[in-house]
XYZ file of C-alpha atoms in Angstrom:
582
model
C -4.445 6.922 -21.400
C -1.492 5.516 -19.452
C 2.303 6.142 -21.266
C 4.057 2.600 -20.956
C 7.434 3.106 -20.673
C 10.078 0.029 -21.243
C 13.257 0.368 -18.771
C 15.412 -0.765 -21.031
C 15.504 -0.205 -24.488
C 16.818 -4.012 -25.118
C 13.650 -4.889 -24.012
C 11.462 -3.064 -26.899
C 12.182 -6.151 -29.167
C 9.987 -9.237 -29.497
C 12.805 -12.020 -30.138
C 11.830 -15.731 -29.640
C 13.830 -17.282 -26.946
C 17.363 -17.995 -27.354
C 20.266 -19.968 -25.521
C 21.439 -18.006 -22.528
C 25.053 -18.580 -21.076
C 23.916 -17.055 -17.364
C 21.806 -20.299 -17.061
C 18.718 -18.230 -16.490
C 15.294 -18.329 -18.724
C 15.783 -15.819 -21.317
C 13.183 -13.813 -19.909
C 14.326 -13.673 -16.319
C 17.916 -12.315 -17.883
C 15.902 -9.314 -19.303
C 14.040 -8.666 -16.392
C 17.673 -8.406 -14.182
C 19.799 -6.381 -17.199
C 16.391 -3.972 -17.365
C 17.077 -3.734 -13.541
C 20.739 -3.263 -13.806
C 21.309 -6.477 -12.212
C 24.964 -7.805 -13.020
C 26.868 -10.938 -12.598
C 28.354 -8.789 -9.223
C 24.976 -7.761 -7.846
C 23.088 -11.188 -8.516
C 24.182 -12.759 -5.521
C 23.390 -10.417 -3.386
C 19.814 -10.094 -4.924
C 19.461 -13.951 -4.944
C 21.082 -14.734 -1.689
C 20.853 -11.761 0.344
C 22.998 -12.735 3.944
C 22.225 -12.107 7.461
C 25.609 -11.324 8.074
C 25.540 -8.505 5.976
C 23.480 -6.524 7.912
C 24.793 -3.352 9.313
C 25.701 -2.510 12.901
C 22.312 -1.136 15.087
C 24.703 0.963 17.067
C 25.550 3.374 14.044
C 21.900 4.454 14.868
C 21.567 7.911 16.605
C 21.445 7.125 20.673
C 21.026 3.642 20.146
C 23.732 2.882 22.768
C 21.824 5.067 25.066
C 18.725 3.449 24.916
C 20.518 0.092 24.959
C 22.151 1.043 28.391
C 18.964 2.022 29.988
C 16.850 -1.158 29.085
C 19.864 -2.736 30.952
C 19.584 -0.267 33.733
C 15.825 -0.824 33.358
C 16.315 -4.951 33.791
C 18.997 -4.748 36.324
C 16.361 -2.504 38.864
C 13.439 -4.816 37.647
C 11.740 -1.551 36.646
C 8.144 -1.504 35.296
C 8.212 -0.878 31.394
C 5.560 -0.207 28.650
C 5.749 -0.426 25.577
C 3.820 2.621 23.794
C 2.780 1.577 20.017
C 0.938 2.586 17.071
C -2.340 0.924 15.976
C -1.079 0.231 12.512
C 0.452 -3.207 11.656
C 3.743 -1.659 11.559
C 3.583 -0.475 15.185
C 1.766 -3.649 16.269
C 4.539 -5.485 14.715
C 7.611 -3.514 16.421
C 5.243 -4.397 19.468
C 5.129 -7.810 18.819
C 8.967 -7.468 18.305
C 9.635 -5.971 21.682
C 7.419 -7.664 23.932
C 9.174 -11.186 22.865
C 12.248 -9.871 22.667
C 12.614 -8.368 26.083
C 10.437 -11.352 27.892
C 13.084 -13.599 25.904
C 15.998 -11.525 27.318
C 14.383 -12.126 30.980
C 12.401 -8.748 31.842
C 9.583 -9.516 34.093
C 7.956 -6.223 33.702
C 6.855 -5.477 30.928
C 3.374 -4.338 29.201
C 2.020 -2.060 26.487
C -0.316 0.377 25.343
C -1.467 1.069 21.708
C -3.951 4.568 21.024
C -7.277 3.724 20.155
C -7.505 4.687 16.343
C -10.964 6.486 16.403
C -11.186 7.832 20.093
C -7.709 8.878 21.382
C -5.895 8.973 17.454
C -2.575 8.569 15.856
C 0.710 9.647 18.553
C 1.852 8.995 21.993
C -0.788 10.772 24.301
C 0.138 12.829 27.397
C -3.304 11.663 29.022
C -1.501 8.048 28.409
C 1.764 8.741 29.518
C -0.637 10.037 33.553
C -2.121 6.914 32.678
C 1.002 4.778 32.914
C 2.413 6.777 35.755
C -0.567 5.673 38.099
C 0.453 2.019 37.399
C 4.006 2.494 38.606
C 5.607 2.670 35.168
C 9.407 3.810 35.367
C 10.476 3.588 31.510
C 7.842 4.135 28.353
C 9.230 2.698 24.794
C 7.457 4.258 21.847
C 7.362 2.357 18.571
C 6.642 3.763 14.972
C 5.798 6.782 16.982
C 6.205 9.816 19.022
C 8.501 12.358 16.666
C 6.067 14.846 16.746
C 4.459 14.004 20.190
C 6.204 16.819 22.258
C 3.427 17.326 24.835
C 3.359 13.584 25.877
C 7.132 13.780 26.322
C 7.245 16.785 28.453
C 4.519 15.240 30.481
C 7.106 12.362 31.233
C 9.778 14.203 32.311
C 7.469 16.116 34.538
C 6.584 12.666 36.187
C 9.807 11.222 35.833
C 9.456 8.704 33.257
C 12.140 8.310 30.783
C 10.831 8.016 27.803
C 12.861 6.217 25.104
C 11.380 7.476 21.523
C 11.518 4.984 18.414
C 10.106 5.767 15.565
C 11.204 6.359 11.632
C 8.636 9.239 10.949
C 10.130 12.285 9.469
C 9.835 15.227 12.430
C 9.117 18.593 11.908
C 10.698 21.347 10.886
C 11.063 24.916 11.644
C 13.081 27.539 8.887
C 15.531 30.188 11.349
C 14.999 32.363 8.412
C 18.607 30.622 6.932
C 18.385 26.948 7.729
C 15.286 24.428 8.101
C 16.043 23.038 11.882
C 14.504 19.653 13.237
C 11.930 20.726 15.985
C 12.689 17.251 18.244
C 10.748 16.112 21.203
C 12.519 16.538 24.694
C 12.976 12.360 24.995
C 15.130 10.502 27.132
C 16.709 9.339 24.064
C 15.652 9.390 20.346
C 16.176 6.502 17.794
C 15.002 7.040 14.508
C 16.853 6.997 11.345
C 15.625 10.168 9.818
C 16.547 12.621 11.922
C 19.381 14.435 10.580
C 21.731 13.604 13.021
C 21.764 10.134 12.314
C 24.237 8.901 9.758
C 23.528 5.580 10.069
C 21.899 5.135 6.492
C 19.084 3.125 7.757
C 16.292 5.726 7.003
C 14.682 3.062 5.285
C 13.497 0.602 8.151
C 9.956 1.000 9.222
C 8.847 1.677 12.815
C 9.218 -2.424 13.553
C 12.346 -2.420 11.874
C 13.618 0.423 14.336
C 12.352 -1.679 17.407
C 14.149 -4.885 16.116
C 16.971 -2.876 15.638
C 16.374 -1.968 19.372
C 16.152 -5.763 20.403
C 19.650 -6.623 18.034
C 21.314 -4.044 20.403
C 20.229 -5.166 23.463
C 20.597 -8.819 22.956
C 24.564 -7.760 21.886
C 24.445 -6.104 25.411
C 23.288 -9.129 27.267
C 25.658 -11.320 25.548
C 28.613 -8.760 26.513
C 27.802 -7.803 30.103
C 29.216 -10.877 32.161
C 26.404 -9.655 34.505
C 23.818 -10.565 32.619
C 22.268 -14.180 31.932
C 22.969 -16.013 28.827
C 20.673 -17.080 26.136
C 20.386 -19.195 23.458
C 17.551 -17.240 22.034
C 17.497 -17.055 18.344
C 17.059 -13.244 16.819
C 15.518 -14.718 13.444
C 12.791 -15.976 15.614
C 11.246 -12.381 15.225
C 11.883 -12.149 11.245
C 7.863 -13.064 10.833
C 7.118 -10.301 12.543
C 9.895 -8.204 11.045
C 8.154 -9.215 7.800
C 4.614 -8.062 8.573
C 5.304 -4.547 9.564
C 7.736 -4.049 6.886
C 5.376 -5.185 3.960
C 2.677 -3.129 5.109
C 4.478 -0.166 5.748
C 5.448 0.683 2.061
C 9.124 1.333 2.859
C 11.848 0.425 0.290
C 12.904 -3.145 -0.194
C 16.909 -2.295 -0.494
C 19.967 -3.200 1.855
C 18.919 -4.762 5.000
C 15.137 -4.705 4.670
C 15.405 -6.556 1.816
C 17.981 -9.149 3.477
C 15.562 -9.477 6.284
C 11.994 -9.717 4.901
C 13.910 -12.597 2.083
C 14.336 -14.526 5.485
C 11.152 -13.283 7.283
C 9.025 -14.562 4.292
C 10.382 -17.989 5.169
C 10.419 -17.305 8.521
C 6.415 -16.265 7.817
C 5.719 -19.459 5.955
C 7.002 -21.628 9.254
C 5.709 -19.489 12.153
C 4.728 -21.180 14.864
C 2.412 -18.167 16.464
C -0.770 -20.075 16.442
C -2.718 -16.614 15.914
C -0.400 -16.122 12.407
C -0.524 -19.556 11.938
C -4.371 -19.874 11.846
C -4.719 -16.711 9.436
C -2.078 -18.258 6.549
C -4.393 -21.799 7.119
C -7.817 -19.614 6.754
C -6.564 -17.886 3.837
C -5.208 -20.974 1.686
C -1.611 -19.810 2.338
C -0.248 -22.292 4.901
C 2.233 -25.180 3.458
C 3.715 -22.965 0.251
C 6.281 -20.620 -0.487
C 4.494 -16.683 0.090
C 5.355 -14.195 -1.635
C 5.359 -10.297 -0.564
C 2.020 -10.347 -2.554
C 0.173 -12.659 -0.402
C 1.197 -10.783 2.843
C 0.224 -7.088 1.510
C -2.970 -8.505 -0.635
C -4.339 -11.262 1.137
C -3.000 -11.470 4.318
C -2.471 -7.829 6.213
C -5.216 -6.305 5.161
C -7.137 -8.831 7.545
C -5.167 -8.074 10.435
C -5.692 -4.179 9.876
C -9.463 -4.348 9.413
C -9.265 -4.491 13.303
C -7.764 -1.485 13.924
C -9.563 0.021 11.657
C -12.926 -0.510 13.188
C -11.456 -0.789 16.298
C -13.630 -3.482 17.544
C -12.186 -5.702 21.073
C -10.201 -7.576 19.360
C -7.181 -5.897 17.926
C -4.216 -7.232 15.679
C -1.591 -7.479 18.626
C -3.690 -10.371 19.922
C -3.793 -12.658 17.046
C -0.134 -11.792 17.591
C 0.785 -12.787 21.204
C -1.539 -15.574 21.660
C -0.524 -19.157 22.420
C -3.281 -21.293 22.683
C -3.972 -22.746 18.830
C -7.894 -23.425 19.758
C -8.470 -20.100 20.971
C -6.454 -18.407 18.202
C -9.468 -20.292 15.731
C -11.919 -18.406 17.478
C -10.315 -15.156 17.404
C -9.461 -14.986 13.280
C -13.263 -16.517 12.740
C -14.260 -13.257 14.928
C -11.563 -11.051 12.615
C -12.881 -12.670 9.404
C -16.134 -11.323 9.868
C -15.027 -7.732 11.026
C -13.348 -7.642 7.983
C -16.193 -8.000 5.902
C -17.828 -5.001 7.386
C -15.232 -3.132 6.918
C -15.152 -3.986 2.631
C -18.647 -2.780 2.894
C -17.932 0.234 4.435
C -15.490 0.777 2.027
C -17.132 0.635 -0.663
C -20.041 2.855 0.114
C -17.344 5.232 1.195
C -15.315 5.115 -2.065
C -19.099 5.518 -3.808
C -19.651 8.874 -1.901
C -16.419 9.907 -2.673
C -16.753 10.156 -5.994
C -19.984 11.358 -5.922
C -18.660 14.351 -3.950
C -15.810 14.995 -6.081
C -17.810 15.542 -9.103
C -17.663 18.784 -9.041
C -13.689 19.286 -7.926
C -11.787 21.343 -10.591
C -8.395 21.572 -9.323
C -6.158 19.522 -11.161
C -3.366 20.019 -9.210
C -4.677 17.603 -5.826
C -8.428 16.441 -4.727
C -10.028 16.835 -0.989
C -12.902 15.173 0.149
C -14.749 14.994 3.478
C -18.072 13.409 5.144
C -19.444 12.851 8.436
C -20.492 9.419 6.711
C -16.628 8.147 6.654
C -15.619 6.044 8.819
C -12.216 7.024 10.516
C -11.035 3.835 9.936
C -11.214 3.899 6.704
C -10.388 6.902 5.228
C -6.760 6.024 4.440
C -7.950 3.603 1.964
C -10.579 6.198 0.340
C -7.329 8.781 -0.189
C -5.248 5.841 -1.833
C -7.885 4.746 -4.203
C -8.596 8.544 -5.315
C -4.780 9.140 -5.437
C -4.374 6.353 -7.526
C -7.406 6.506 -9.645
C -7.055 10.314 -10.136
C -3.212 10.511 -10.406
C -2.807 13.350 -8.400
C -2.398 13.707 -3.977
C -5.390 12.927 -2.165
C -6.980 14.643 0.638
C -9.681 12.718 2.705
C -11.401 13.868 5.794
C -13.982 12.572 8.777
C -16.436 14.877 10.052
C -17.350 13.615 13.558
C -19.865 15.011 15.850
C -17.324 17.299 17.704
C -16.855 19.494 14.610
C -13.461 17.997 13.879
C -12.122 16.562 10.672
C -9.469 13.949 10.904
C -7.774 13.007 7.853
C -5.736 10.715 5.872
C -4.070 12.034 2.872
C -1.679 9.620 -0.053
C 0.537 10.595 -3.331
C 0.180 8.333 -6.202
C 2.284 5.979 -6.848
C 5.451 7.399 -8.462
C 4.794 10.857 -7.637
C 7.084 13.093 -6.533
C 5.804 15.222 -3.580
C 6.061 15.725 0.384
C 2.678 15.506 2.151
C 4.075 16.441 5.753
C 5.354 19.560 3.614
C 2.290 20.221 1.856
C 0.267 19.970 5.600
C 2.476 22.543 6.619
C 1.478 24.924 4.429
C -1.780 24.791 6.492
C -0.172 24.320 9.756
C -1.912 27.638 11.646
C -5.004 25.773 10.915
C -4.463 22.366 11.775
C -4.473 21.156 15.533
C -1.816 18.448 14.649
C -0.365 16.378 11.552
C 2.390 14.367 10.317
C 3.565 11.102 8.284
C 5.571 10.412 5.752
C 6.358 12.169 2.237
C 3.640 9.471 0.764
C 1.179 9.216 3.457
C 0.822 11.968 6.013
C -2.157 12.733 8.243
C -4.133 15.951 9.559
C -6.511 16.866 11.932
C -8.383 20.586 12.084
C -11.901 22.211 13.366
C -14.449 21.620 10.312
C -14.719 25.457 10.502
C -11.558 25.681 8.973
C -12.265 23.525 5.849
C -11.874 26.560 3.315
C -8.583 27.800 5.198
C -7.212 24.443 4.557
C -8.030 24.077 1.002
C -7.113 27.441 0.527
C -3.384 26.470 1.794
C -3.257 23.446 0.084
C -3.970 25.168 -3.450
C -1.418 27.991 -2.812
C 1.090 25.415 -2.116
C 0.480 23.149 -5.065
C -0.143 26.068 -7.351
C 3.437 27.518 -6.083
C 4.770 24.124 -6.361
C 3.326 23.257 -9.242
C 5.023 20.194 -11.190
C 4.596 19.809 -14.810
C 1.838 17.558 -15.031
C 2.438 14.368 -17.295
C 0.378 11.764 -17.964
C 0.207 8.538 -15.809
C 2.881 6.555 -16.789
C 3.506 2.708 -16.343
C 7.016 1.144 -16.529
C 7.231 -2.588 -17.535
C 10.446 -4.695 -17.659
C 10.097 -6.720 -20.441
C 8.271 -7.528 -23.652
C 7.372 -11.496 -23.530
C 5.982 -14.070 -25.282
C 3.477 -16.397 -23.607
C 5.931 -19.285 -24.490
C 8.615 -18.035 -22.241
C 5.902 -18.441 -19.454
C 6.299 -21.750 -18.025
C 7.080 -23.088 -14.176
C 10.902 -22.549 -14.307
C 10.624 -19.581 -15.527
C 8.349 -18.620 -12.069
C 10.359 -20.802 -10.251
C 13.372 -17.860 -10.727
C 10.605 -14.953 -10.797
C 9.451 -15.933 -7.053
C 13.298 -16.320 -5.794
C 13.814 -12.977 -7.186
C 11.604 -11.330 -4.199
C 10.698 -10.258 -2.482
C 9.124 -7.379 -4.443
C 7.782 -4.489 -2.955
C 8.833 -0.336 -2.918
C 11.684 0.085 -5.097
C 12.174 -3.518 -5.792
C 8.939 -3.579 -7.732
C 6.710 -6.458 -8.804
C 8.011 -6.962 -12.837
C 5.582 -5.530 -15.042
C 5.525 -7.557 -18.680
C 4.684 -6.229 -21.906
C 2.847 -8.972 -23.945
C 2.211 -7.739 -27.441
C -0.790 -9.103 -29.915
C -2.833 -11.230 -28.132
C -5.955 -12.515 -29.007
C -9.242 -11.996 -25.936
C -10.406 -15.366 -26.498
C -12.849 -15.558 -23.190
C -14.579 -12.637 -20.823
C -16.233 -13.757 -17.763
C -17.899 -10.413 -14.601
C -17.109 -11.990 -11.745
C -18.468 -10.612 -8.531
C -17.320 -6.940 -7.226
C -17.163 -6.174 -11.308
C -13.780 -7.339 -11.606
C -13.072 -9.432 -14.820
C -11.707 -12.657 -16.162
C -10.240 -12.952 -19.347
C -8.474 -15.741 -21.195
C -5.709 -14.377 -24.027
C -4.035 -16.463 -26.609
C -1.169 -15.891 -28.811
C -2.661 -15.298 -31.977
C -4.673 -18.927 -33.370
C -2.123 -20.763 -31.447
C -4.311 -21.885 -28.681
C -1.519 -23.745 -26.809
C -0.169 -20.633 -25.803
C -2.243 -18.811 -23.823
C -3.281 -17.282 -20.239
C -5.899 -16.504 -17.603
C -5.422 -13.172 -16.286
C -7.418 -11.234 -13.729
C -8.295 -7.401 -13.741
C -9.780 -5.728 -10.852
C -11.916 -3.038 -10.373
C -11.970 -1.491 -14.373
C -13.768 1.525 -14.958
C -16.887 1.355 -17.432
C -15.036 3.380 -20.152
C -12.522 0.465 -19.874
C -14.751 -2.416 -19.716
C -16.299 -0.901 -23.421
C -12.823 -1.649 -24.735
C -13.016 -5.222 -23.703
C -14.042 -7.229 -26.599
C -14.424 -10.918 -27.210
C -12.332 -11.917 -30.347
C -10.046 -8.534 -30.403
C -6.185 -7.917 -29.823
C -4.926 -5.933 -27.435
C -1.231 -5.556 -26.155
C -1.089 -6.463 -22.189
C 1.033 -5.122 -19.207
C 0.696 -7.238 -16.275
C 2.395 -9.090 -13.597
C 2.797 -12.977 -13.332
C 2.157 -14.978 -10.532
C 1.167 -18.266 -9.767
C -2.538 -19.097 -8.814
C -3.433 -21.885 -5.961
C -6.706 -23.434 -6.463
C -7.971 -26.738 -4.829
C -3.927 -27.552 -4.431
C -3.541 -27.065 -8.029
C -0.731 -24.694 -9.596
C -1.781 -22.625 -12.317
C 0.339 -19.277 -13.447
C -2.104 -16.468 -14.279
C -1.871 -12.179 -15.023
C -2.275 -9.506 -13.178
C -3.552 -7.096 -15.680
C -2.656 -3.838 -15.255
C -3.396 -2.261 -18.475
C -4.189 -2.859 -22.282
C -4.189 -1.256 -25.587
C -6.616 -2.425 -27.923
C -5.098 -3.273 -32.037
């Protein structure tokens, strides 16, 4: 059973509206003093400003990469543009191939790893590849900080390589200090190396590449040399958006300044590929929230990758021709669905396999009847559902295991730490502190697990339960369309700017109703006053939970509130995420 935990203690009473000199709804005024939002912060969490954003040249070699994309247009050089397969590398693509064909290069092209035959990281057998096509400068984005092989091939052929990227690298202990083992790149831009002090470690791999673009569009614009534009940066905040959403990374200083203007910037794209996508999914013509785009509308666009069929995301992207973009998110719509099936016979066998785990402290799972692409979705749902790190492998014919591995949300942990502990048996790995991943012979399964449980049982936290934090207690009359009106301006919501979680306490189930994929929805009402009351939705419950569900009973709710679109209607409905029955 779940702890709920309220973030303020103002918030643990159950007053009745009253008047409210800030000119906000009652409510919203506890959710921003449970926040610690005060009349000097509110403006910048309401109005967040462009111009606030901080300098891209306080980024580590910044300038240096800056001056050699000049160099690079000046000598009409051949460039590619390396990227992950993810939608945050696909989006720092997106972000540098219209940024530099907007600045005037003529030259440039770009190469993304296939995610199930090549794998995550910048290749060496890529980087021959490239040099065969006459390719004089290679740009990574959202990868390459552990890829030292591929960069020593470069400098071998004489390709500078230009790393960007915002994953944490590797590190080696001297016996007194841990050092950063870096690769030998032309230059290195990312954040989170510890000789940056630039206090961006935040941005995601496409924030790092637009932070790229900023600096070199500052560069054109200060080199008399260099043609003139009147190219508008904010024409790249959709994109910004996308890859910044998806990619988990904190909502705080200038990623939240620039997804509050990419979400509008989202909402009016004018990529017909993007454009199609919001119109297939009921999303075009109204305001989106960070919801929509990490719900709804990303997960479509990664399916590709994932199954890593001929179409990929970076061409609903790039292309221009509105008829042809139809075609190509009908085609994606449908790859999508095979990939929900997959998933779900994955997460099945999963938990079938895991049956018989009995180490508390983290779970590991693998199958040759995964599906590489994916397995990062298996290790979230067992993270999540299990409340502890998640370990999930593919067995493919070759007698390798490759492996996606997630904390729960809230935990406190290091995967790229916890990998390392099984480094000497791993041919590569790396990630984040949240999501990390690993590859290693199958042969090597029990030296892996072995590692793993030394290092959690020598790192052992002390467990607690799963606890959920909620902002406010509210009534169901405080719920009305002002009230969302200020909820949605508050976003966007995302890692530590979270959705707000409300506590609603004694309400009646009046309705139940399975809908398909055993998800349920139920109708609460405040007490025998049937005017107040609410549809909320609650996805994927386990059977022990469903026997608590009862027709007639009171429960207290957590959930989040958002507003429902159906057949152009506006309805506001829950998000349940948990319940106690009275």
């Amino acid at each position: 059973m779940a702890v709920w935990k309220a973030k303020a203690d103002l918030n643990t009473t159950h007053d009745k509206p009253e008047a409210n000199p800030s000119g906000f709804p009652y409510l919203i005024s506890k959710l921003l003093s449970s926040r610690g939002v005060d009349s000097e912060k509110i403006e910048s969490v309401l109005n967040p400003k462009l111009s606030s954003l901080k300098d891209p040249s306080t980024i580590f070699e910044m300038d240096k990469a800056t001056e050699r994309l000049v160099c690079a247009y000046k000598n009409n050089e051949k460039i590619c543009i390396y990227a992950d397969f993810d939608l945050d590398g696909t989006s720092g693509l997106a972000i540098l191939k219209d940024g530099f064909e907007k600045l005037g290069f003529k030259s440039v092209s770009f190469y993304q790893p296939k995610r199930l035959a090549e794998g995550y990281g910048f290749h060496a057998h890529a980087v021959e590849e490239l040099n065969t096509l006459g390719i004089t400068l290679i740009v990574t984005v959202d990868v390459g900080i552990t890829s030292f092989a591929a960069f020593q091939k470069a400098r071998e052929l004489g390709i500078d390589a230009i790393l960007t990227d915002h994953h944490l690298p590797i590190t080696e202990n001297d016996g007194v200090n841990n050092i950063e083992k870096l690769p030998d790149a032309y230059c290195l831009v990312n954040p989170n190396q510890k000789r940056c002090s630039s206090g961006l470690g935040y941005l995601c791999g496409a924030g790092v590449g637009f932070y790229l673009i900023r600096s070199l569009k500052r560069a054109f614009l200060n080199d008399l040399s260099l043609p003139k534009n009147e190219w508008d940066l904010k024409s790249l905040l959709d994109l910004f958006c996308i890859g910044t959403l998806t990619d988990m990374v904190p909502l705080v200083d200038d990623n939240r300044v620039l997804v509050k203007h990419g979400m509008i910037a989202l909402q009016n794209t004018v990529r017909p590929g993007l454009r199609v996508l919001l119109e297939k999914l009921d999303l075009a013509d109204r305001p989106l929230t960070s919801q929509d785009i990490a719900i709804r509308f990303a997960p479509k666009l990664n399916a590709l990758s994932r199954m890593e069929s001929d179409l990929l995301p970076i061409h609903i992207y790039i292309e221009k021709s509105m008829s042809r973009a139809r075609e190509l998110v009908d085609q994606m719509m449908k790859n999508n669905l095979t990939r929900q099936s997959l998933q779900s016979s994955a997460e099945d066998k999963a938990l079938s396999l895991i049956a018989d785990w009995t180490n508390t402290d983290f779970v590991f799972v693998m199958s040759d009847q995964f599906h590489r692409g994916i397995i990062g979705l298996i290790a979230t749902k067992l993270a999540n559902d299990l409340n502890r790190p998640a370990f999930v492998g593919s067995l493919n014919a070759e007698g390798m295991v490759v492996g996606s591995s997630r904390l729960p949300n809230g935990f406190d942990g290091n995967l790229v730490v916890a990998l390392k502990s099984a480094e000497k048996f791993l041919t590569r790995f790396g990630g984040h502190a949240a999501a990390a991943g690993f590859e290693f012979a199958a042969s090597n399964e029990k030296n892996v697990i072995s590692s793993l449980e030394t290092f959690f049982s020598e790192n052992k936290k002390n467990p607690k339960p799963l606890e959920i934090e909620f902002d406010a207690v509210a009534n169901l009359s405080e719920v009305n369309s002002n009230m969302m009106k200020w909820h949605d301006h508050l976003g966007p919501y995302g890692m530590s700017f979270a959705i707000p979680v409300f506590r609603f306490n004694a309400l009646k189930l009046s309705k139940l109703k399975e809908l398909k994929g055993g998800h349920l929805k139920l109708s609460f009402q405040s007490g025998s006053d049937q005017s107040e009351k609410i549809d909320a939705l609650y996805f994927s419950p386990t059977e022990n939970r469903k026997k608590d569900i009862i027709e007639g009973s009171e429960y207290d709710i957590l959930g989040e509130l958002q507003i429902n679109y159906f057949n152009r209607n506006q309805t506001i409905q829950l998000l349940l995420k948990d319940f106690k029955p009275l």
